[in-house]
Coordinates of C-alpha atoms in Angstrom, one line a residue:
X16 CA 98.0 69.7 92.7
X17 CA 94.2 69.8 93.1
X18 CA 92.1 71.8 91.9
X19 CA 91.6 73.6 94.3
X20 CA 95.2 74.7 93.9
X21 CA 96.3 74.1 90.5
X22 CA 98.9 71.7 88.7
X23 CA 102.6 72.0 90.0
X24 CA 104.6 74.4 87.6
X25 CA 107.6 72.4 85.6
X26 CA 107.9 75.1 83.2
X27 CA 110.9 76.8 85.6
X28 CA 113.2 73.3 84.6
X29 CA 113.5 73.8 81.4
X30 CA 114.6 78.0 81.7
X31 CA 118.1 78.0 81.5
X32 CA 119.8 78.8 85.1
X33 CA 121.1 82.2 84.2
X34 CA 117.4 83.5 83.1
X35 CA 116.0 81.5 86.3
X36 CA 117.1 82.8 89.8
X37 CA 115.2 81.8 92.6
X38 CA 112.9 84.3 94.0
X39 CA 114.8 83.9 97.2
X40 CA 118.0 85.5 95.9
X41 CA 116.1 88.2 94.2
X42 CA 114.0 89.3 97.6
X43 CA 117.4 89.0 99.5
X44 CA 119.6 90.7 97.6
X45 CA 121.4 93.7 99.1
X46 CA 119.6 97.3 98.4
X47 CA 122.1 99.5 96.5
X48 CA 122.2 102.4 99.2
X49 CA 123.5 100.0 101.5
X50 CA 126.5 99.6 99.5
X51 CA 128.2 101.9 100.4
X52 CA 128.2 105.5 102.8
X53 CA 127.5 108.7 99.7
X54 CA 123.8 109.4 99.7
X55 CA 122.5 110.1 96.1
X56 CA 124.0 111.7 93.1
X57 CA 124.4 115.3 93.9
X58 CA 124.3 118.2 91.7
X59 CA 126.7 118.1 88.7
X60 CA 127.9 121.7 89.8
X61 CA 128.8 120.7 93.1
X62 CA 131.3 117.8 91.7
X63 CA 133.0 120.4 89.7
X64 CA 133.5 123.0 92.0
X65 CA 135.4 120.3 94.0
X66 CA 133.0 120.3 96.9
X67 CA 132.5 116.6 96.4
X68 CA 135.3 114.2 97.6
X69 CA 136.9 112.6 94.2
X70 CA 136.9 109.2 96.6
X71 CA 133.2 109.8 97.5
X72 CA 131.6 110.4 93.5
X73 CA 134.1 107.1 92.8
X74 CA 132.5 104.7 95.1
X75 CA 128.5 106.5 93.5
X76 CA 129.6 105.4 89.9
X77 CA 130.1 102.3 90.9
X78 CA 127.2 101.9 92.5
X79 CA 125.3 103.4 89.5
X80 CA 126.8 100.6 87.8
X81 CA 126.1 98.1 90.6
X82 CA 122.3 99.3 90.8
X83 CA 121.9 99.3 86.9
X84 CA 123.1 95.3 87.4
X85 CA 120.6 94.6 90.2
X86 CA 117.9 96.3 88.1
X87 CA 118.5 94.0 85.2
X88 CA 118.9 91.0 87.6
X89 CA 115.6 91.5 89.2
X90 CA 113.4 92.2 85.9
X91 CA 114.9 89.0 84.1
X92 CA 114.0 86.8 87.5
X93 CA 110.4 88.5 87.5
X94 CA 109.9 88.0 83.5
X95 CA 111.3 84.6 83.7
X96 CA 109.1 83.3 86.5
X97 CA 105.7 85.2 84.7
X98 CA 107.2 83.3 81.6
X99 CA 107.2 80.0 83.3
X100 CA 103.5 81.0 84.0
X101 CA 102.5 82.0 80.7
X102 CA 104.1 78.9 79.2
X103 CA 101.4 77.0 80.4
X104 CA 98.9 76.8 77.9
X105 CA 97.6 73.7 78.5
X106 CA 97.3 74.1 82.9
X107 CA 93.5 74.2 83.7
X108 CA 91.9 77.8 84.6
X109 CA 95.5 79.3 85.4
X110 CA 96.9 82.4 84.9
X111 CA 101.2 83.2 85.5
X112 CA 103.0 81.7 88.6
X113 CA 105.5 82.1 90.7
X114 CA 106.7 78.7 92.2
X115 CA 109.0 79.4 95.5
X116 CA 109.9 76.6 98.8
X117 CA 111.6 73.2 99.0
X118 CA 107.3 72.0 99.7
X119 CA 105.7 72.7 96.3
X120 CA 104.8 76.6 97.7
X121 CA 103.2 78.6 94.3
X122 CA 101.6 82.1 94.1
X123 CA 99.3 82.7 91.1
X124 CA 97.8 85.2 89.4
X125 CA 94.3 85.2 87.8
X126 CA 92.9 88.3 85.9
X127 CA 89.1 88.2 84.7
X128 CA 86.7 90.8 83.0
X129 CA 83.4 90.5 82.0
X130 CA 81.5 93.7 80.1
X131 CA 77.8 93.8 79.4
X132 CA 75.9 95.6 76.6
X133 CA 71.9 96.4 77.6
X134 CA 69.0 97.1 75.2
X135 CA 65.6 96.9 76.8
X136 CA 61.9 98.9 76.0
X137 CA 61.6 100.7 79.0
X138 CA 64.1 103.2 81.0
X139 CA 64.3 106.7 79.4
X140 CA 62.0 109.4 78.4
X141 CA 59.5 111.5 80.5
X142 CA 57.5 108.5 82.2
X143 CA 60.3 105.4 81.7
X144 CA 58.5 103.8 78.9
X145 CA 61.0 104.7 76.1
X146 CA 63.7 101.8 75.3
X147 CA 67.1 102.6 76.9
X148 CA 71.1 101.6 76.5
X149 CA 72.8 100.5 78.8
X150 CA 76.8 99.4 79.5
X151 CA 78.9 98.4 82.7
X152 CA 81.4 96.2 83.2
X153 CA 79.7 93.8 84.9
X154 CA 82.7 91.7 86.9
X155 CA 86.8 93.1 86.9
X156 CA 88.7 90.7 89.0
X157 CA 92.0 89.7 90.6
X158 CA 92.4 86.7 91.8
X159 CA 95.3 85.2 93.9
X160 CA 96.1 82.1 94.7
X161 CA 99.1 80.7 97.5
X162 CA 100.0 77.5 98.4
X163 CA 102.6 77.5 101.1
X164 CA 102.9 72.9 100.3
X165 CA 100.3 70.5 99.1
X166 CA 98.1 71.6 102.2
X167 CA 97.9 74.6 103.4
X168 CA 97.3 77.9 101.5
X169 CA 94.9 80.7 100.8
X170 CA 93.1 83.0 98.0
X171 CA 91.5 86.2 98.0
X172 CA 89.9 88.1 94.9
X173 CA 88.8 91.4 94.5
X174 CA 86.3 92.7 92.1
X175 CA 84.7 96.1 90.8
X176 CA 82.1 97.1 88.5
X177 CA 80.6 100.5 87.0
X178 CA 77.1 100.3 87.2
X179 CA 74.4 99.6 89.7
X180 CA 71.6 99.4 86.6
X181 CA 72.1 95.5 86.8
X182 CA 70.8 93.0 89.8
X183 CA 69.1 95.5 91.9
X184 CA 65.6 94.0 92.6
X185 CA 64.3 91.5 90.2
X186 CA 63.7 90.8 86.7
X187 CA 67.3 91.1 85.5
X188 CA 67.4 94.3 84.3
X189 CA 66.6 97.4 86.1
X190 CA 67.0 101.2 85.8
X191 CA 68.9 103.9 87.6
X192 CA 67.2 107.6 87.1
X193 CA 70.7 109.1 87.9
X194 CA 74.8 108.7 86.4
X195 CA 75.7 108.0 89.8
X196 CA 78.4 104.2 89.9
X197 CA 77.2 103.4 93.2
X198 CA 78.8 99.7 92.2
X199 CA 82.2 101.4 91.1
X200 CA 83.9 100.6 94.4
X201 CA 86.7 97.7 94.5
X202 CA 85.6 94.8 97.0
X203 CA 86.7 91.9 98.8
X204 CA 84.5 89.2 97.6
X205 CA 86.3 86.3 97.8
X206 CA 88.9 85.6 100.8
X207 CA 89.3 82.5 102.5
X208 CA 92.4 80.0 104.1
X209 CA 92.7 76.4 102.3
X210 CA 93.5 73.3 104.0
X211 CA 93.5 70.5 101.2
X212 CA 93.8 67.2 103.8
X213 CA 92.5 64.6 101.7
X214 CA 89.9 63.5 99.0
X215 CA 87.3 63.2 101.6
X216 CA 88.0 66.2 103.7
X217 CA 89.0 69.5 102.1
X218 CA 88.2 73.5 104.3
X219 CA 87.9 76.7 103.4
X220 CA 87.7 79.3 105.9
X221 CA 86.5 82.9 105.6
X222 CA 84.3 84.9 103.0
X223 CA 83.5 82.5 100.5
X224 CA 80.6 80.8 98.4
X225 CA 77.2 79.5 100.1
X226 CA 77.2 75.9 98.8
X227 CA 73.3 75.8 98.3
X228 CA 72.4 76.0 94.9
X229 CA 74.4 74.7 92.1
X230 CA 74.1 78.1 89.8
X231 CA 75.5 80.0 92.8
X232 CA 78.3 77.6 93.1
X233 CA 78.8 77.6 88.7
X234 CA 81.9 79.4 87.9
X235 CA 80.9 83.6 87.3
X236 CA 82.6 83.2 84.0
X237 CA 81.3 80.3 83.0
X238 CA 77.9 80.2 83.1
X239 CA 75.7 78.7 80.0
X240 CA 73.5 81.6 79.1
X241 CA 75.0 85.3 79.3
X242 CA 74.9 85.5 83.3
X243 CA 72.9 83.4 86.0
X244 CA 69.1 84.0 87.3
X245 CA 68.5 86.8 89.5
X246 CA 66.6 84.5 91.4
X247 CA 68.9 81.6 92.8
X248 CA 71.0 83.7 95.7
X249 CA 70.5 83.7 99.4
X250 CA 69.0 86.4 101.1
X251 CA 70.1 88.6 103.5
X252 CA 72.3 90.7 101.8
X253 CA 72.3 93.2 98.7
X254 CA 75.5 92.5 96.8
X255 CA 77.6 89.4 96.4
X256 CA 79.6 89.1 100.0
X257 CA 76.9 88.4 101.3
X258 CA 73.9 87.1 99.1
X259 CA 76.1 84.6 97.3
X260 CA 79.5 84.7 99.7
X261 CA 79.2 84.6 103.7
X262 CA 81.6 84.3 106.4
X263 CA 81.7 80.5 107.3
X264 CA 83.8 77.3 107.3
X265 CA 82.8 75.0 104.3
X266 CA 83.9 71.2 103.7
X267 CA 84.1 69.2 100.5
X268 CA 85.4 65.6 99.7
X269 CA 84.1 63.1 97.8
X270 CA 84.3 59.5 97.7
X271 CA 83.5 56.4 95.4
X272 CA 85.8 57.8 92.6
X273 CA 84.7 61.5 93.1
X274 CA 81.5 60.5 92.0
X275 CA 79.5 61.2 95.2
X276 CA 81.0 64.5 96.6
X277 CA 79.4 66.4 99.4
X278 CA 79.4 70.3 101.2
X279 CA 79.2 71.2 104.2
X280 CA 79.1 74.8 105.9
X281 CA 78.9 76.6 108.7
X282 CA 78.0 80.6 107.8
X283 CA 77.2 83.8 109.8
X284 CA 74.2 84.0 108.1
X285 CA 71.9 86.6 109.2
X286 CA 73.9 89.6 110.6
X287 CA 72.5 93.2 112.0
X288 CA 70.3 95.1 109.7
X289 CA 71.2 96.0 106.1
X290 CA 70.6 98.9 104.2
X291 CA 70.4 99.0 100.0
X292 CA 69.7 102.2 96.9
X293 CA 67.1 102.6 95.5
X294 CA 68.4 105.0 91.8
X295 CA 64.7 104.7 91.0
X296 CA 64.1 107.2 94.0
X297 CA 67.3 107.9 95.5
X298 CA 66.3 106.9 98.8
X299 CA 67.9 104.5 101.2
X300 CA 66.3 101.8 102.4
X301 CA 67.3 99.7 105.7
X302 CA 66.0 96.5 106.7
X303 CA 64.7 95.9 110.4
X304 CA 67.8 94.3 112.8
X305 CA 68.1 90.3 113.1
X306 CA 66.1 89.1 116.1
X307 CA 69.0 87.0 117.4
X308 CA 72.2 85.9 116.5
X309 CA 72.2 82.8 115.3
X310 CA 74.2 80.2 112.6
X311 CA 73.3 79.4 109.2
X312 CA 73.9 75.6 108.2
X313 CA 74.2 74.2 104.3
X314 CA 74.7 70.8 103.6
X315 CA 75.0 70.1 99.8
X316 CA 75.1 66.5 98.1
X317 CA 75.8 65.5 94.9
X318 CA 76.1 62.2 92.5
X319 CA 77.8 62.0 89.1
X320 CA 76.6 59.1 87.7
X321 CA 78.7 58.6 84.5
X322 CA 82.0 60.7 84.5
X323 CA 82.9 62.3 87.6
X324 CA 81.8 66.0 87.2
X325 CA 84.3 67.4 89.9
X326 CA 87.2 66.5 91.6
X327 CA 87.8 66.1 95.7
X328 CA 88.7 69.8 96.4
X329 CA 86.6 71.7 94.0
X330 CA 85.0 74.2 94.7
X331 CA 82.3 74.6 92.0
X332 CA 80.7 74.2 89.0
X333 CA 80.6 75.0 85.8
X334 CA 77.6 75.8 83.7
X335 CA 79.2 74.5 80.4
X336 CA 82.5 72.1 80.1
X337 CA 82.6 72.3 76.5
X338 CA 82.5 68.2 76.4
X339 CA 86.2 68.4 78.1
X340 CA 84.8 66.4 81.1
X341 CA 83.3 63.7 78.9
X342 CA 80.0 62.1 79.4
X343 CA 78.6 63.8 82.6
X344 CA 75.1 63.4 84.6
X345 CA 75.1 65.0 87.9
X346 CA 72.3 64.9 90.4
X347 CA 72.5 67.3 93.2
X348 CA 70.2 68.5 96.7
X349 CA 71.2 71.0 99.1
X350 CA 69.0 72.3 102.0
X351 CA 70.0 75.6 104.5
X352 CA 68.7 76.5 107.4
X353 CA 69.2 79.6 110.1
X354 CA 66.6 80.1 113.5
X355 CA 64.5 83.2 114.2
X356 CA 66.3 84.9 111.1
X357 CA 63.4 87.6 110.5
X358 CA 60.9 89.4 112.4
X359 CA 57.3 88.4 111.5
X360 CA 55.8 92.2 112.3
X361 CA 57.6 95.2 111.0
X362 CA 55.7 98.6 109.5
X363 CA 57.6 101.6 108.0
X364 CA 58.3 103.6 110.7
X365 CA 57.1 106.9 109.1
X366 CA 54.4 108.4 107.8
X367 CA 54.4 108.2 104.0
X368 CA 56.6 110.7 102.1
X369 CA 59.0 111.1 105.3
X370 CA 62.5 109.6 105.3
X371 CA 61.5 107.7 108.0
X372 CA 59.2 105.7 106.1
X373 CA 62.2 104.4 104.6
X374 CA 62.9 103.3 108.3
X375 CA 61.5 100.0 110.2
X376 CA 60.0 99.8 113.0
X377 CA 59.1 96.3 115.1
X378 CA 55.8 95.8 116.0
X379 CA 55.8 92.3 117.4
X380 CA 58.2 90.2 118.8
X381 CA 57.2 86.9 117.2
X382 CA 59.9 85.8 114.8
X383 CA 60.3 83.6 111.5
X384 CA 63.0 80.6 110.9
X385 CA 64.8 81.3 107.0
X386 CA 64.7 77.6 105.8
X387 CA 65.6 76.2 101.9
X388 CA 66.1 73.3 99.6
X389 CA 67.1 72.8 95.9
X390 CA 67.6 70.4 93.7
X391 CA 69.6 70.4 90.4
X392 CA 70.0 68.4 87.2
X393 CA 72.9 68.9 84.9
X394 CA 74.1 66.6 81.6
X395 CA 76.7 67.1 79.1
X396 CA 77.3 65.0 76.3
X397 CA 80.3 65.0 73.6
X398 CA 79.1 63.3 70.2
X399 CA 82.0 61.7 68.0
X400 CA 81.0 64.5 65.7
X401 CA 82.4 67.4 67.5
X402 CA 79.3 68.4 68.8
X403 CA 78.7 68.5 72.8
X404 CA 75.0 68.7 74.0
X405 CA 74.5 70.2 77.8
X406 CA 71.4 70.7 79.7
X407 CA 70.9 71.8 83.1
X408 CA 68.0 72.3 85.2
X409 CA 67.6 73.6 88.9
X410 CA 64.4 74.1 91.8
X411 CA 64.2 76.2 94.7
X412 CA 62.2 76.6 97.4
X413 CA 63.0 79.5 100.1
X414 CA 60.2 79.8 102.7
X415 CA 60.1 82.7 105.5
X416 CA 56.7 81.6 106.5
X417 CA 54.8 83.4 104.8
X418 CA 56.1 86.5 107.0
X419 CA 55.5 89.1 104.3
X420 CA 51.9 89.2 104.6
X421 CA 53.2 91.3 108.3
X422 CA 56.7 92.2 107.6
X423 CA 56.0 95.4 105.7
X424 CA 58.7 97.4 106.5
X425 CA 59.5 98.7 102.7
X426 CA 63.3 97.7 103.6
X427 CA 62.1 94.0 104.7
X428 CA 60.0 93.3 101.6
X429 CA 62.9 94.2 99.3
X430 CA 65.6 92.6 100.4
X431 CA 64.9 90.1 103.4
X432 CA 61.7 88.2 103.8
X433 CA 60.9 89.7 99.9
X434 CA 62.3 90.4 96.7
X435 CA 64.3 88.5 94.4
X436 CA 66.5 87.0 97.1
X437 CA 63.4 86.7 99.9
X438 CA 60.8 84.1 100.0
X439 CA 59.9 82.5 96.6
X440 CA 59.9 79.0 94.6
X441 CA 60.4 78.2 91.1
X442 CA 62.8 76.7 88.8
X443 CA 64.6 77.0 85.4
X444 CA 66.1 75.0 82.2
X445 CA 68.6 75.6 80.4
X446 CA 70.1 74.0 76.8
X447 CA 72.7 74.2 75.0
X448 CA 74.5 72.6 71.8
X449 CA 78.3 73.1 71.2
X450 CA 78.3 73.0 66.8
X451 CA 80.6 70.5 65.5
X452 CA 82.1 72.8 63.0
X453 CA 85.4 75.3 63.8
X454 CA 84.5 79.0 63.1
X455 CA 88.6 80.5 62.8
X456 CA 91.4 79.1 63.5
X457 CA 89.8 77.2 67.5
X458 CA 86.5 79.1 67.8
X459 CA 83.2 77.2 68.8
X460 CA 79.9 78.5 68.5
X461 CA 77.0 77.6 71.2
X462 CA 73.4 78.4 70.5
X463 CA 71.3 77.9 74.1
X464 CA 67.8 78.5 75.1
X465 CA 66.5 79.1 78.9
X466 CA 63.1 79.0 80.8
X467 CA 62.8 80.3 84.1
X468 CA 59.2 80.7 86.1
X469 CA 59.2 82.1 89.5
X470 CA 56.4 83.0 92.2
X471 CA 57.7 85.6 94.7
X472 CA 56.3 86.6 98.0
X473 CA 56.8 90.4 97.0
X474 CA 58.6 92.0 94.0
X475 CA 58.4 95.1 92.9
X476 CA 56.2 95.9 95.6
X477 CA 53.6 93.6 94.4
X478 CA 52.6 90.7 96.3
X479 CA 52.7 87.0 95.4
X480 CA 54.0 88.3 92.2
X481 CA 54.6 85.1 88.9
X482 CA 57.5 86.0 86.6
X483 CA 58.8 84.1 83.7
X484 CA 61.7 84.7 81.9
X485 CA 63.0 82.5 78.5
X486 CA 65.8 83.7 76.3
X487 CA 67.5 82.6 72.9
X488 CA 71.4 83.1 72.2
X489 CA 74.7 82.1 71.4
X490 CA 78.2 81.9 73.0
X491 CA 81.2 82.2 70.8
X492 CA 84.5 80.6 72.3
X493 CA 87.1 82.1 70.0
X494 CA 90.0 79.6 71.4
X495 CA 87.4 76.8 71.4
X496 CA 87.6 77.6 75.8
X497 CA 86.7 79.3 78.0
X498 CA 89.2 81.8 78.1
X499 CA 87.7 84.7 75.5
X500 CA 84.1 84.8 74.7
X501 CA 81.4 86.5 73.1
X502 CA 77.5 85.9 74.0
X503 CA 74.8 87.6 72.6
X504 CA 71.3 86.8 74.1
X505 CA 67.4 87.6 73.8
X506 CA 65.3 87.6 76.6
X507 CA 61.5 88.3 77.5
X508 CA 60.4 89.1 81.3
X509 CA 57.1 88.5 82.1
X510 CA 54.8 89.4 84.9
X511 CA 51.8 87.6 86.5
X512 CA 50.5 91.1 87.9
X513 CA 51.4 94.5 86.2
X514 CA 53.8 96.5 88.3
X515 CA 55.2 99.9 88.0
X516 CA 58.9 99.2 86.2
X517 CA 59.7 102.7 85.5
X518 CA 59.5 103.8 89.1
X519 CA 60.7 100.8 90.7
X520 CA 59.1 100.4 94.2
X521 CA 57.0 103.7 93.9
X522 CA 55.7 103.4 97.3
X523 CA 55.7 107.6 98.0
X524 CA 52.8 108.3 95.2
X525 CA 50.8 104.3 94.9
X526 CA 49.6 103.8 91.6
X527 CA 48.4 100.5 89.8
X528 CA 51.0 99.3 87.7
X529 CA 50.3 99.3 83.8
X530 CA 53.7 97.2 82.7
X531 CA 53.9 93.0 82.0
X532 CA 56.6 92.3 80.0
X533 CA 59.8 94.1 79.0
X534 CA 62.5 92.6 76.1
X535 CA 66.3 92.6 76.4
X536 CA 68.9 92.2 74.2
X537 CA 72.2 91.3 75.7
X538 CA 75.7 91.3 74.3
X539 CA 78.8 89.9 76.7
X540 CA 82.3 89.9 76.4
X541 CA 84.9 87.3 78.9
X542 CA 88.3 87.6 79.7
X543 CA 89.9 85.2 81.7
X544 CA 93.4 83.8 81.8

């Protein structure tokens, strides 16, 4: 099975046929009420005073009996076909399975957790310049997997987190002023139907990733440093169904070998008006409405030129392979495009310290096109030593033309033609070095380092705003995968322009901003199997 799928489960052969029942005969099997015409057991009083029939509390035992039999029946099928699963070690980014059909048909399940552990110098005290703690679980996922035969199936995952201190704006780490979860909800964020036709023509359709940049399209819990850029998503959107997943139809296939592999999608793109939190004030904030309807194309290529980094029907990427895909240099470009996606003129459509200034309001009818291209480097390298050298680097351009310097609606500049999704360009590096020494029985350690420089229409409320970010740190892969790991990470945030970090976008009371820099100190834990 492809990838996109996974390999075909053999593990059921070798179960002996009493411990194995097909799920067929365990789904069909008669329901013990059924059995016979007595409803449940009634009241041991009422046996002995005679009021039930002798004939009656007969034909219960033995379906007592009967249902115990079932119950046993059905809990050794289930255990032995999660066995079959779990007996897997060596099966590629699977969790257990159920294999069912005369075509190949599977169902698997996928669990993932990933927790975070903030320190930072800003975020508590009187005026937000005291250093602050701060802990969520960052990604909790299930993940499931069907493939009715070799071609046709479909996956949907759901994920939750507990805190909305991470993400929200720019910079990588931000504050909330209150206790409230507002990310504790479960979600949808995957949820699409597979149709694996051939090596050059693979779909998915539904709510799935944007293939335009390669670290959107890097596997969540695999990335090289402790979690991707804040800067490298689509915009649009405030959370990940929409500024990294959109409703669309995307192909993949490769060719020569799976060396040259392409995407293609078709997306909703932009859609209505959004609205996102602001903790630092408790104020919503919506975005003015899309001027028109329209499609949002991607069109991704890629070239591997040594080992091929992916197969036909993958998905994705990873941002480290732990030298298990050998000798690997991938070249990629990717472009998007969407028509009249923004209005040019917008204004808060209040007075200042009303809730409508939270509020747009179009002034002009003239609209921007939302256009973007990137380009992406990635090499990993396995020495004979044990050691495995990686190195990746990305650029990104997103252009709104220039409609910020109109589009002032507080709502627009944070999240649509601003912010850390909205108009920008800029690039990062990232390198890393797998040791060639064991630490326990499998682990691996990973020191990496990462640059990223960024100039963004409007951040923070401050336009044409430079940030930098580099950061030092190590992963630690206790079962020399990816399966369980530990990442502990420094990183400095720098800012061209000093901007006002403890209030966030403090646009009811203006003052100059007096921060430039803030430090971090990350620790990580991954679960995946």
């Amino acid at each position: 099975m492809r990838e996109m799928g996974r390999e075909r489960c053999t593990a059921l052969a070798a179960i002996p046929s009493f411990l194995s029942p097909s799920v067929s005969v365990v789904t069909k099997v008669t329901p013990p009420n059924d059995l016979g015409h007595c409803s449940p057991l009634p009241p041991l009083a009422m046996r002995d005073k005679g009021i039930v029939p002798a004939h009656c509390f007969s034909i219960f035992i033995r379906r007592r009996e009967m249902k115990k039999m079932y119950t046993v029946f059905a809990a050794t099928a289930f255990c032995s076909c999660l066995a079959a699963g779990l007996a897997l070690p060596d099966k590629a980014n699977a969790g257990p399975s159920i294999d069912f059909g005369d075509d190949g048909g599977y169902l698997q399940l996928d669990v993932k957790f990933q927790g975070m552990l903030d320190h930072t110098n800003f975020g508590s005290g009187a005026d937000g310049q005291a250093s602050r703690w701060d802990a969520d679980l960052r990604r909790a996922r299930l993940v499931f997997t069907g493939m009715f035969d070799d071609t046709w199936g479909a996956k949907f995952q759901t994920c939750a987190g507990t805190s909305a201190t991470r993400n929200f704006g720019g910079g990588g780490y931000e504050l909330s002023k209150n206790n409230s979860k507002t990310n504790s909800q479960i979600r949808l964020t995957d949820g699409y139907l597979i149709g694996m036709f051939n090596d050059q023509l693979n779909i998915k359709a539904g709510l799935t990733k944007i293939p335009l940049t390669r670290a959107n399209l890097d596997e969540c819990f695999a990335p090289l440093s402790h979690e991707r850029s804040s800067f490298v998503y689509s915009p649009y959107g405030t959370d990940a169904t929409k500024n990294s997943r959109d409703m669309g139809v995307v192909a993949t296939g490769a060719f020569i070998d799976n060396h040259l592999k392409y995407f293609a999608g078709i997306m909703e793109g932009r859609e209505g008006a959004a609205t996102f939190y602001n903790p630092f004030q408790d104020k919503t904030y919506t975005t003015s409405a899309e001027p028109s309807s329209n499609l949002e194309y991607v069109a991704r290529l890629h070239y591997s030129f040594l080992d091929p980094e992916t197969s036909a029907s993958a998905g994705g990427y990873k941002g480290t392979y732990l030298g298990k895909k050998g000798k690997v240099l991938t070249l990629g470009v990717a472009g998007a495009y969407e028509k009249d996606a923004a209005y040019k003129n917008t204004s808060p459509a209040g007075a200042m310290g009303t809730d409508n200034f939270f509020l747009p309001a179009i002034t002009g009818d003239e609209t921007v096109d939302y256009s973007a291209w990137t380009a992406d480097l990635f090499f990993e390298y396995p020495f004979a030593n044990g050691g495995v050298l990686t190195a990746t680097a990305l650029y990104l351009d997103v252009d709104f033309d220039d409609a910020y310097k109109t589009a002032r609606a507080p709502g627009d500049l944070g999240t649509i033609v601003g912010g850390a999704t909205g108009q920008r360009d800029g690039y990062y590096v990232k390198l890393g070095y797998v040791l060639p020494l064991t630490v326990g029985s499998k682990g691996k350690v990973q020191p990496f380092a990462r640059y990223e420089d960024w100039n963004v229409a409007n951040l923070l409320n401050v336009d044409d705003q430079g940030v930098q970010q580099w950061g030092l740190g190590a992963n630690y892969f206790v079962r020399g995968d990816d399966k369980i790991r530990f990442t502990l990470e420094y990183y400095r945030t720098e800012y061209d322009k000093p901007t006002n970090l403890a209030d966030y976008i403090d646009f009811l009371t203006p003052t100059v901003g007096t921060t430039t820099s803030y430090d971090t100190v990350a620790a990580m834990f991954m679960v995946s199997f």
